[in-house]
Short mmCIF file of C-alpha atoms and ligand atoms in Angstrom, two decimals:
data_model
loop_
_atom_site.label_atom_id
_atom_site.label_comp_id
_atom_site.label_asym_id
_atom_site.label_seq_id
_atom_site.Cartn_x
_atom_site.Cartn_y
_atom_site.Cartn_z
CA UNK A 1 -4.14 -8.37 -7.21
CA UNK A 2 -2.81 -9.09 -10.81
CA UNK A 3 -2.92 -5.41 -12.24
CA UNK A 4 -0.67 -4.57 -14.89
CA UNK A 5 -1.43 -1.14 -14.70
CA UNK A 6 1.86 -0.66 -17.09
CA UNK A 7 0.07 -1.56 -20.38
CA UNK A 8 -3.06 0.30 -21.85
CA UNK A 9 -2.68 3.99 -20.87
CA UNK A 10 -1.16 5.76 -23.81
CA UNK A 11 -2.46 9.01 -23.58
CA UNK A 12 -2.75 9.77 -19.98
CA UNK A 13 -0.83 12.84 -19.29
CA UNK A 14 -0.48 12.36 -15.29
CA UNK A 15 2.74 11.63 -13.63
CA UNK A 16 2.05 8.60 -12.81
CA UNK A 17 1.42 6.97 -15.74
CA UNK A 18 4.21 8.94 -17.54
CA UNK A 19 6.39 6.74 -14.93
CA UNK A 20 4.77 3.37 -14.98
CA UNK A 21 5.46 4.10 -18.63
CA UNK A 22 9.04 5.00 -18.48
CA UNK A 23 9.54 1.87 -16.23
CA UNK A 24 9.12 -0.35 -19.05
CA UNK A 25 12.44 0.87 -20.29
CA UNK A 26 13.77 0.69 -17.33
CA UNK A 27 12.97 -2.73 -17.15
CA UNK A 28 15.52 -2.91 -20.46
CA UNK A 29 19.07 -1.41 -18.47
CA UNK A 30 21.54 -4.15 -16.54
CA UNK A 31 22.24 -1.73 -14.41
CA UNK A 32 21.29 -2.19 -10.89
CA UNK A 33 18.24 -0.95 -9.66
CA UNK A 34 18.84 1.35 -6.84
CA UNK A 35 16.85 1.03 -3.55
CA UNK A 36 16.50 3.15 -0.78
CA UNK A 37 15.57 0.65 2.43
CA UNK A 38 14.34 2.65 5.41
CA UNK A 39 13.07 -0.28 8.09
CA UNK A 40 12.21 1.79 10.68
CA UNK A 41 10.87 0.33 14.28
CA UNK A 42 9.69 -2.36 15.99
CA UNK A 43 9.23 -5.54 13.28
CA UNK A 44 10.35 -3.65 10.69
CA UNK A 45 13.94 -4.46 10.35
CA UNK A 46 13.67 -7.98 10.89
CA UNK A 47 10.69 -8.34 8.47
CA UNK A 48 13.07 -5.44 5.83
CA UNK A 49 16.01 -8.27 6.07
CA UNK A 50 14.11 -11.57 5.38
CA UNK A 51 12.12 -8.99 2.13
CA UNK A 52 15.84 -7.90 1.05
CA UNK A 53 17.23 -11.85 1.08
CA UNK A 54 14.66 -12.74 -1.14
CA UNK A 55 14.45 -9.63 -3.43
CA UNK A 56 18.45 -10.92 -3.94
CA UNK A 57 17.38 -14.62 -4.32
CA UNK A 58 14.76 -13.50 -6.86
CA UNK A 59 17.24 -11.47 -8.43
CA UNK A 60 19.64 -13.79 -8.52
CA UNK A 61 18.00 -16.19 -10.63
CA UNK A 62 16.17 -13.51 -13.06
CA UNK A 63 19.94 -12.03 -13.74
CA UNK A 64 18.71 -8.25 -12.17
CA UNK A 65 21.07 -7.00 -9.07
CA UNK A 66 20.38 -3.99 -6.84
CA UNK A 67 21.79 -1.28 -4.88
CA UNK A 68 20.36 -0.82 -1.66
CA UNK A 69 20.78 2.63 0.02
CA UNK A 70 19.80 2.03 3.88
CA UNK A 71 18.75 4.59 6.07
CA UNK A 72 16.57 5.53 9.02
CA UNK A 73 13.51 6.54 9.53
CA UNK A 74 10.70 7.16 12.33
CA UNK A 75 12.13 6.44 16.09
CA UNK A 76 15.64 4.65 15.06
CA UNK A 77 16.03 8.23 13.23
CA UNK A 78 15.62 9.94 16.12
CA UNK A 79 17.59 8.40 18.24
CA UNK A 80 20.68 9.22 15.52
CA UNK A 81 19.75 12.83 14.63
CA UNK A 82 16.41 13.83 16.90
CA UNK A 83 14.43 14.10 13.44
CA UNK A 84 11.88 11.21 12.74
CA UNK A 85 12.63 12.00 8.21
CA UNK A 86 15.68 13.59 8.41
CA UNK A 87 17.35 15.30 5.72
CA UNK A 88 20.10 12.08 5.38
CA UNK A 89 17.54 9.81 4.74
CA UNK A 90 15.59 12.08 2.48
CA UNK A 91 18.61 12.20 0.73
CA UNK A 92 18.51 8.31 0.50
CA UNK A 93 14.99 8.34 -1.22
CA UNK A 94 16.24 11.33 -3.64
CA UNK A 95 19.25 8.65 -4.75
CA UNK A 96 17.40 5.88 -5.22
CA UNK A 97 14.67 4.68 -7.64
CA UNK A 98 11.91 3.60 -5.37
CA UNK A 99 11.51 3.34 -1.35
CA UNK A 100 11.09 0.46 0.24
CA UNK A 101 9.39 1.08 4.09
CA UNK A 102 9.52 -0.99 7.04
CA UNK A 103 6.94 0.28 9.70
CA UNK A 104 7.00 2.97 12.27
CA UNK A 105 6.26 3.55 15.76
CA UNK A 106 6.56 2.76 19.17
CA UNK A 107 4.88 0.94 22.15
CA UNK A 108 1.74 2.49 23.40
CA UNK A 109 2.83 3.02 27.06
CA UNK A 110 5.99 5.15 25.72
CA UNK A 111 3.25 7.01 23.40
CA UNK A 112 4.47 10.55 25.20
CA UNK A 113 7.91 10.18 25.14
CA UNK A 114 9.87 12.63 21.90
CA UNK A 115 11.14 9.87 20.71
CA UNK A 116 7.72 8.43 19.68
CA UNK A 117 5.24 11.51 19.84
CA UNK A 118 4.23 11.97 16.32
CA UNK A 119 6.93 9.52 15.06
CA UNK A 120 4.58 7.82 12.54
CA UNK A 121 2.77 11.31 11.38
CA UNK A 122 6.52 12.60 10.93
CA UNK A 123 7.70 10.27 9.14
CA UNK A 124 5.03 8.76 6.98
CA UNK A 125 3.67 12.55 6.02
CA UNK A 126 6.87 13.69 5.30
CA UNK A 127 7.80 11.27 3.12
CA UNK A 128 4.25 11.37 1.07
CA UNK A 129 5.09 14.72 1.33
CA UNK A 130 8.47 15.00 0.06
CA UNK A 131 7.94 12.54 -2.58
CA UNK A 132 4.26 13.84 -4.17
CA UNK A 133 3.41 10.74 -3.18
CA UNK A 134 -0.72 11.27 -4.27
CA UNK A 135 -2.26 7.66 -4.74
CA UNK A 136 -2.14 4.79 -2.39
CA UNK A 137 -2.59 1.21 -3.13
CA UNK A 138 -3.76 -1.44 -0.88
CA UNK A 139 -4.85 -5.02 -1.83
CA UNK A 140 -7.53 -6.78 0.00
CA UNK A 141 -7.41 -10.78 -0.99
CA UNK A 142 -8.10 -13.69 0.98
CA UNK A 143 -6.09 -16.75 0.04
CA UNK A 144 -8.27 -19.33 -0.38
CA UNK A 145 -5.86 -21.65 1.42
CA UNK A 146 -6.08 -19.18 4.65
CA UNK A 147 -9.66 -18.98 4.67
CA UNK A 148 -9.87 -20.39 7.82
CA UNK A 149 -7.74 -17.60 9.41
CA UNK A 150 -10.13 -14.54 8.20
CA UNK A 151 -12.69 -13.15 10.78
CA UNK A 152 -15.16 -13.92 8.81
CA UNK A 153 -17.85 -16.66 8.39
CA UNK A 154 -16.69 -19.22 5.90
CA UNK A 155 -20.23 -19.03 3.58
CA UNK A 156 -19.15 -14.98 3.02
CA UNK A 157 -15.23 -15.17 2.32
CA UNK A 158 -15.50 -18.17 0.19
CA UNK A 159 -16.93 -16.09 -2.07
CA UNK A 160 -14.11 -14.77 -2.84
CA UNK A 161 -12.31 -11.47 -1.67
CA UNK A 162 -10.01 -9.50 -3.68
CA UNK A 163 -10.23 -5.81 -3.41
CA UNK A 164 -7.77 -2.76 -4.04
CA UNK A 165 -8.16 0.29 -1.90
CA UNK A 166 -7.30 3.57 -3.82
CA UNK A 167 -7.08 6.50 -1.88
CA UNK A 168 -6.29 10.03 -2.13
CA UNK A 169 -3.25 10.76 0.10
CA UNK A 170 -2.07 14.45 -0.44
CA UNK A 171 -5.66 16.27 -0.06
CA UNK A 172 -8.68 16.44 2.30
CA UNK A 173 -8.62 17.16 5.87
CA UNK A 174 -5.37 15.79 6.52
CA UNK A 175 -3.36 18.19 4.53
CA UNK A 176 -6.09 21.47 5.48
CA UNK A 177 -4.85 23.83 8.08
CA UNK A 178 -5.46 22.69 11.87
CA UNK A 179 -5.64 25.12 13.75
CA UNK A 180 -6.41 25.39 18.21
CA UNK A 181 -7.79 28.11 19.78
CA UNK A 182 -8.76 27.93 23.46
CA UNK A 183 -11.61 25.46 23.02
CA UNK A 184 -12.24 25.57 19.80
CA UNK A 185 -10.98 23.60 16.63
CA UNK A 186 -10.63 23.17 13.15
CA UNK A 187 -9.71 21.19 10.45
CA UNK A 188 -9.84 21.98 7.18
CA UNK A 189 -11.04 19.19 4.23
CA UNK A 190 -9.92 20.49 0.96
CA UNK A 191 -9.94 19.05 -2.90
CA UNK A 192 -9.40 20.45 -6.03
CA UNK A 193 -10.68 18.60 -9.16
CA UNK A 194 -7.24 17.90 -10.05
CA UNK A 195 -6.60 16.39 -6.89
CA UNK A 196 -9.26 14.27 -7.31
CA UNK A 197 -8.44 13.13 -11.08
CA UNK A 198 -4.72 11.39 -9.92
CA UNK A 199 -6.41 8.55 -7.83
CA UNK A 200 -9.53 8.23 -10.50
CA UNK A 201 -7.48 7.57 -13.24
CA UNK A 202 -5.49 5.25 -11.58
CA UNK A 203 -8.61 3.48 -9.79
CA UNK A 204 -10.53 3.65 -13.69
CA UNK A 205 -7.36 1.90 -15.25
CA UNK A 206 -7.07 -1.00 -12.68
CA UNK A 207 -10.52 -1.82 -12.39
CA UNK A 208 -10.52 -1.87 -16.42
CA UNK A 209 -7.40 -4.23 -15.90
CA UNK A 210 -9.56 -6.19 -13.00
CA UNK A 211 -12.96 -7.11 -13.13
CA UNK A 212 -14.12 -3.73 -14.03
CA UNK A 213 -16.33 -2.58 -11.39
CA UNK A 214 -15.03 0.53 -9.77
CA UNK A 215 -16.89 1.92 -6.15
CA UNK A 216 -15.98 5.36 -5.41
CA UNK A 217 -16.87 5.31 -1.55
CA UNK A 218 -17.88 9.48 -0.03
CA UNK A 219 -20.63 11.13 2.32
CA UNK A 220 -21.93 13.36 -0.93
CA UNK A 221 -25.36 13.13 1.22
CA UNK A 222 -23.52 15.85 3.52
CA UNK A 223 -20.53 16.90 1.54
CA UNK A 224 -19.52 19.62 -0.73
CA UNK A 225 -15.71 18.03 -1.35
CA UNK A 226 -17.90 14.24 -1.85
CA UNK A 227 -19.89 15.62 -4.12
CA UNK A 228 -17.04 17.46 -6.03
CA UNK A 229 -15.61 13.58 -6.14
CA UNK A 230 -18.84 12.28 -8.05
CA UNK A 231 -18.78 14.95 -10.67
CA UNK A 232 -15.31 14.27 -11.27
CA UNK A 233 -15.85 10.58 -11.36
CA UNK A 234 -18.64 11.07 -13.53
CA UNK A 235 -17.10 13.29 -15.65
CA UNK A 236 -14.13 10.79 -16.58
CA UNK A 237 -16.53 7.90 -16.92
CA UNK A 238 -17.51 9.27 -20.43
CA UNK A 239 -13.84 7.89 -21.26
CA UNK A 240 -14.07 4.67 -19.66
CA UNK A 241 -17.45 3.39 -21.02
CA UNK A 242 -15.90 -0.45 -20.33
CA UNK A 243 -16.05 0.11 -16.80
CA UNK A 244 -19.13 0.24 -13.99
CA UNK A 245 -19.20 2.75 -12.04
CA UNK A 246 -21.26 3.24 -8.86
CA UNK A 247 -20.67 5.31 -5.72
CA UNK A 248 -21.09 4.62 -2.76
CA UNK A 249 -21.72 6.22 1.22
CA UNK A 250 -19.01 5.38 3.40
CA UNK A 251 -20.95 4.28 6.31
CA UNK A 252 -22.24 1.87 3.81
CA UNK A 253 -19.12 0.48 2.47
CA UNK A 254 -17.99 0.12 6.22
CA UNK A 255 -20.63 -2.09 6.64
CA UNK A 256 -20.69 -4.17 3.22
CA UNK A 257 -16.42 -4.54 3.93
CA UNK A 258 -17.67 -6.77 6.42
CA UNK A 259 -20.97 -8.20 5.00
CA UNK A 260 -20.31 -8.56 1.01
CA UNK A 261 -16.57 -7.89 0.51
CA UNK A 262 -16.69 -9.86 -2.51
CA UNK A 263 -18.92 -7.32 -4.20
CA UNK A 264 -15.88 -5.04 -4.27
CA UNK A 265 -13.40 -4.98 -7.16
CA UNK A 266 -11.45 -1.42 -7.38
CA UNK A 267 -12.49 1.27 -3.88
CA UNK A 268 -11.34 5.12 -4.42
CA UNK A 269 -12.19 7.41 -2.01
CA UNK A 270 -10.55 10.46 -0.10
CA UNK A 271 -8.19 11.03 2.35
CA UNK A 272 -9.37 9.77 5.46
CA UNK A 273 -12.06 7.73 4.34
CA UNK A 274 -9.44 5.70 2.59
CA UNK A 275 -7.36 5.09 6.01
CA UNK A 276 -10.41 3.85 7.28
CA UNK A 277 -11.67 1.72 4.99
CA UNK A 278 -8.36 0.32 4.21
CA UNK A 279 -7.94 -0.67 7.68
CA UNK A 280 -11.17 -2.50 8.10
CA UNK A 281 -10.38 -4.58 4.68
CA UNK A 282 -6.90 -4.96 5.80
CA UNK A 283 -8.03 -7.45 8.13
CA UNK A 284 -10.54 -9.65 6.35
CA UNK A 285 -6.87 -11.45 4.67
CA UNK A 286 -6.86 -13.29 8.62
CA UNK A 287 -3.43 -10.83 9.45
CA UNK A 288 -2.75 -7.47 9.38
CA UNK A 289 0.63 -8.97 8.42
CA UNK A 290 -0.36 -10.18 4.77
CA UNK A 291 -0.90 -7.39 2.53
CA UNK A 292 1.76 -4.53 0.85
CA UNK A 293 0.91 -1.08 -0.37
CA UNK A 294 2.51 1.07 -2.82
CA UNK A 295 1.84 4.78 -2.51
CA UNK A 296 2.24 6.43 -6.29
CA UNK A 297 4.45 9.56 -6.57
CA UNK A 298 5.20 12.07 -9.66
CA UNK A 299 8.95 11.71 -9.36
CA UNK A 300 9.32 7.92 -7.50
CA UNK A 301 6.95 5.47 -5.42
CA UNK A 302 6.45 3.88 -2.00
CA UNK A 303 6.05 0.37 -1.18
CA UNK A 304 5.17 -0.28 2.62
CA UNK A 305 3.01 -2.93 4.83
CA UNK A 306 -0.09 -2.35 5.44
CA UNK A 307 0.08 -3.20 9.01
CA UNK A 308 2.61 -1.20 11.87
CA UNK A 309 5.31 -2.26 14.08
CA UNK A 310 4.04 -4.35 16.41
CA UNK A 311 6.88 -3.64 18.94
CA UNK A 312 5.54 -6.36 20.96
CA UNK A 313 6.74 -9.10 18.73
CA UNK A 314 10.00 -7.44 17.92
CA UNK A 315 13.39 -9.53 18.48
CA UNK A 316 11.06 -12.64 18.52
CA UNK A 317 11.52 -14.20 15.44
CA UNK A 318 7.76 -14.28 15.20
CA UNK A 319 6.74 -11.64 12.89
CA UNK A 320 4.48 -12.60 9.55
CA UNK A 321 7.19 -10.83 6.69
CA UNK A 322 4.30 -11.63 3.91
CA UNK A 323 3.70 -8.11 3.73
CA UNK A 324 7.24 -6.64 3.02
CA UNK A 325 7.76 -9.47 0.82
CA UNK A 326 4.77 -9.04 -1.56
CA UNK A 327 6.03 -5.12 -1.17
CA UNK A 328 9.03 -6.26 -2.95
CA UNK A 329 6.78 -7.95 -5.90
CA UNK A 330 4.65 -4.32 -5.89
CA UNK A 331 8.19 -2.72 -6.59
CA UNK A 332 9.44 -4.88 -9.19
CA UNK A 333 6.07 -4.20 -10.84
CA UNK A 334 5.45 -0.54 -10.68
CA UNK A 335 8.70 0.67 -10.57
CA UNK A 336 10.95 -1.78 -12.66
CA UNK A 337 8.21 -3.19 -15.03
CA UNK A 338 9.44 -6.90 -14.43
CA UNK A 339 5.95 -8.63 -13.95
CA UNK A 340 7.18 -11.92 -14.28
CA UNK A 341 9.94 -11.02 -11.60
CA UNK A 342 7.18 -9.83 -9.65
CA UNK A 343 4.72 -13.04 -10.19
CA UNK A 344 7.47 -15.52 -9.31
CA UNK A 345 7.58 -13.81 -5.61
CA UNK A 346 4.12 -13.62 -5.11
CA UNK A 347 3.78 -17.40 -6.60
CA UNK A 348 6.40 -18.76 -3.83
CA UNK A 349 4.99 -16.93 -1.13
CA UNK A 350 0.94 -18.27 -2.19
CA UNK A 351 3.01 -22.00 -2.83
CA UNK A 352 4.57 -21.83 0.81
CA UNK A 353 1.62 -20.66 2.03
CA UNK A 354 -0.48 -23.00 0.74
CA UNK A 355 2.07 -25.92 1.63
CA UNK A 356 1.24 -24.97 5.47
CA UNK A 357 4.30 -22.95 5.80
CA UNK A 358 3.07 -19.84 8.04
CA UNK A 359 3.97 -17.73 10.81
CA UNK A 360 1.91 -18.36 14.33
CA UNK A 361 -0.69 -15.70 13.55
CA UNK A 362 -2.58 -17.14 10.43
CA UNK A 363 -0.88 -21.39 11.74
CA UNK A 364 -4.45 -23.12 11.54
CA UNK A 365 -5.10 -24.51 14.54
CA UNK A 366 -2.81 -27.04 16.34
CA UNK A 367 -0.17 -26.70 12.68
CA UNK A 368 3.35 -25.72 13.90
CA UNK A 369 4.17 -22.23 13.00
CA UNK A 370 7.49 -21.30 10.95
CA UNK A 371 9.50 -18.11 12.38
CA UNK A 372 10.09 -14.86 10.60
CA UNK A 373 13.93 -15.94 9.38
CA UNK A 374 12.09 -19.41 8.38
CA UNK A 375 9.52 -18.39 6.36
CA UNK A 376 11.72 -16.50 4.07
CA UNK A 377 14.28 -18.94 3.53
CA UNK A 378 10.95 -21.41 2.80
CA UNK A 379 10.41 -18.57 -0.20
CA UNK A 380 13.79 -18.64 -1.59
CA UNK A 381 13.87 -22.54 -1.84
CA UNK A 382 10.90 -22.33 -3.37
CA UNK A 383 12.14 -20.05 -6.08
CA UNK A 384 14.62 -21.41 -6.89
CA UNK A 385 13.04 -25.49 -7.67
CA UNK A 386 10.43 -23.47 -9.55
CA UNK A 387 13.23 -21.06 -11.46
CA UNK A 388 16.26 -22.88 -11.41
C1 IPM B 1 -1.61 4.90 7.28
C2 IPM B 1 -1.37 5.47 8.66
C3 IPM B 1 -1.03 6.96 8.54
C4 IPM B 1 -2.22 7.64 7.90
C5 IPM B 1 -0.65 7.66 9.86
C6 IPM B 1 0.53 6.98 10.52
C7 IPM B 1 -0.39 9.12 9.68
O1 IPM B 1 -2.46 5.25 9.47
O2 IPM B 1 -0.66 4.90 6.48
O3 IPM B 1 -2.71 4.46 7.01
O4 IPM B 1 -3.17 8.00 8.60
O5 IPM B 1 -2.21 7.80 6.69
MG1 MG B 2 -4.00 4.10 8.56
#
C-alpha cells in the first residue's frame, strides 16, 4: 500500500489534505514528535510495546525521537475511572500529534458485564468523534511470501491482492438518531454531499497515486443516500479524468472480495458498508493480525489494527504485532511525512516475514512459530543491518 498521498494535492481545500500538507514541514522540526499511546485490552498492550520498541529502534537510527503520552482507553479505562474515553485520556490525544490505538474489548462470555457493555462503541466512537475523525483507511495486501496462509485458492490470490478500503466514518446510519419504542425501531442513515466529498477526495487521490481504478461500492438500486454517493462521485470525476471510475452494489463487491479481489485497487463506500467490507478483505492477508488502519481527522489522525483484542491470546506471548507495527509506518507517513522512515519499517517487517520469521497464526505448516516479544526484536535487527 505505497500511497504517498502527501504529494500532488495542491489545491484541495479539505482538512485533510491541508494536514498531510502541513506534515511535510513537520517532517523538517528535531523536535520530538509527540504520541499519544492508548493500548487498550486484551493483546493490545503487549502488541502497543513490541510497535513502541521498534518505532524507537527506527527512530534511533533515522535521528527522529518521540514523546509518548500513555493513557487508557476501552475496559482498562474503566476499571481506573468507570468511563471507557475518559476525559484524561482525551486529554492525551488533544496533547499529542497523532494517536496510536491498541484494540478494545473484552471476552464474549463477560459481554454483559459494565465493564465491557459497549466498551468498543464507547471508546472507538468517541474518539472518531472527538477527533473529526471522517475517513478510514484499511489496506488489503497479500504478501506473496504468505500466500499459503490466505483462505483462498492459490490460482485467485496469486494474482495479486492489494486493496485500500476507504470508508466514510462520521455519517450514515451509525451517526442517525436510534431511537426504541415498545416494538418498534429506527435508525436513521444520513449524508450530506459534503460528507460524502471527504472520503472521495481522499479515495480519487490514492487511487491516482495507485493503479488508478477507484470502486465506489453502495445499494443505489434501493437507496436515496447511495445514489446521493454516485452523483457526488460523478460529479468530482470531471476533475480526475486520469482515474476509472466505476461503482459498484455491495452485495456484489461482497462477493467479488472473495472471487476477484485482485480486480480491486482503491474501495469507498459508506458507513457501514465500509465495516463490512473491510472485514471480509481484512482476512484474505491469511490473519486478521496483519493489516493497520489510519482513520483521517481535521485536527489529528488515528492509526489502529484492523483486527480486535483477542483476549484469548492475551499474556501468551503469541499475538501477531504486524498490525500495530505497520500502524507505526502509517503514522510516520501521514502524520510526520517521513516516507522513507515509514518504508524502512514496512521493508523489515516484509524481510522477516519473508525469511520465515512469523507468529503461529500465518507459521506455514510444520515451520516453528516466533512469539510476539520475538518477532519484534527480529524487526529491529533487521533495521538496523539494513540502516546501520
Ligand atoms: C470497526 C469496529 C467499530 C465499527 C465498532 C467497534 C463500533 O467494528 O472499527 O470496524 O463498527 O466501526
Ligand atoms: Mg468493524
Amino acid at each position: 500500500y505505497e500511497i504517498e498521498i502527501v504529494t500532488g494535492v495542491q489545491t484541495c481545500a479539505l482538512p485533510i489534505f491541508a494536514l498531510l500538507r502541513l506534515a511535510r514541514g513537520r517532517a523538517m522540526s528535531s523536535a520530538p514528535m509527540t504520541v499519544a499511546v492508548l493500548p487498550g485490552d486484551g493483546i493490545g498492550p503487549e502488541v502497543m510495546d513490541v510497535a513502541v520498541k521498534v518505532l524507537n529502534h527506527a527512530g534511533g537510527l533515522f535521528g527522529k525521537s518521540f514523546k509518548f503520552n500513555h493513557a487508557p482507553v476501552g475496559g482498562a479505562a474503566f476499571d481506573a475511572s468507570g468511563d471507557h474515553f475518559p476525559q484524561s485520556t482525551r486529554q492525551a490525544c488533544m496533547d499529542s500529534e497523532a494517536i496510536l490505538y491498541g484494540s478494545v474489548g473484552g471476552p464474549v462470555s463477560e459481554q454483559h458485564l459494565p465493564k465491557w457493555k459497549d466498551a468498543e462503541k464507547n471508546a472507538v466512537l468517541g474518539i472518531r468523534k472527538a477527533f473529526d475523525l471522517a475517513v478510514n483507511v484499511r489496506p488489503a495486501t497479500v504478501y506473496p511470501t504468505l500466500a499459503h496462509a490466505s483462505p483462498l485458492r492459490s490460482e485467485i490470490v496469486d494474482k495479486g491482492v492489494d486493496m485500500v478500503i476507504i470508508r466514510e466514518l462520521l455519517g450514515g446510519l451509525y451517526f442517525g438518531e436510534h431511537k426504541t419504542e415498545g416494538d418498534k425501531a429506527t435508525d436513521v442513515c444520513e449524508y450530506s454531499a459534503d460528507q460524502i466529498r471527504r472520503p472521495l477526495e481522499f479515495a480519487f487521490t490514492a487511487a491516482k497515486q495507485r493503479r488508478g481504478r477507484l470502486t465506489v461500492v453502495d445499494k443505489a438500486n434501493v437507496l436515496d443516500t447511495s445514489r446521493l454517493w454516485r452523483r457526488v462521485a460523478n460529479e468530482m470525476a470531471a476533475q480526475h479524468p486520469e482515474v476509472e471510475l466505476e461503482f459498484m452494489y455491495v452485495d456484489n463487491a461482497a462477493m467479488q472480495l472473495i472471487k476477484a479481489p485482485s480486480h480491486f485497487d482503491v474501495i469507498c463506500t459508506e458507513n457501514l458498508f465500509g465495516d463490512i467490507l473491510s472485514d471480509a478483505a481484512s482476512v484474505l492477508p491469511g490473519s486478521l493480525g496483519l493489516m493497520p488502519s489510519a482513520s483521517l481527522g481535521s485536527s489529528k489522525y488515528m492509526y489502529e489494527p484492523s483486527g480486535g483484542s483477542a483476549p484469548d491470546l492475551t499474556g501468551l506471548d503469541v499475538a501477531n504485532p504486524v498490525a500495530q507495527i505497520l500502524c507505526t509506518a502509517m503514522m510516520l507517513r501521514y502524520t510526520f511525512a517521513l516516507p522513507e522512515m515509514a518504508a524502512a519499517i514496512e521493508t523489515a517487517v516484509s524481510s522477516t516475514l519473508a525469511a520465515g520469521i512469523c507468529t503461529a497464526d500465518i507459521a506455514p505448516p510444520g515451520a516453528q512459530p516466533c512469539g510476539t516479544k520475538a518477532f519484534g526484536d527480529a524487526v529491529c535487527k533487521q533495521l538496523s543491518e539494513t540502516h546501520a
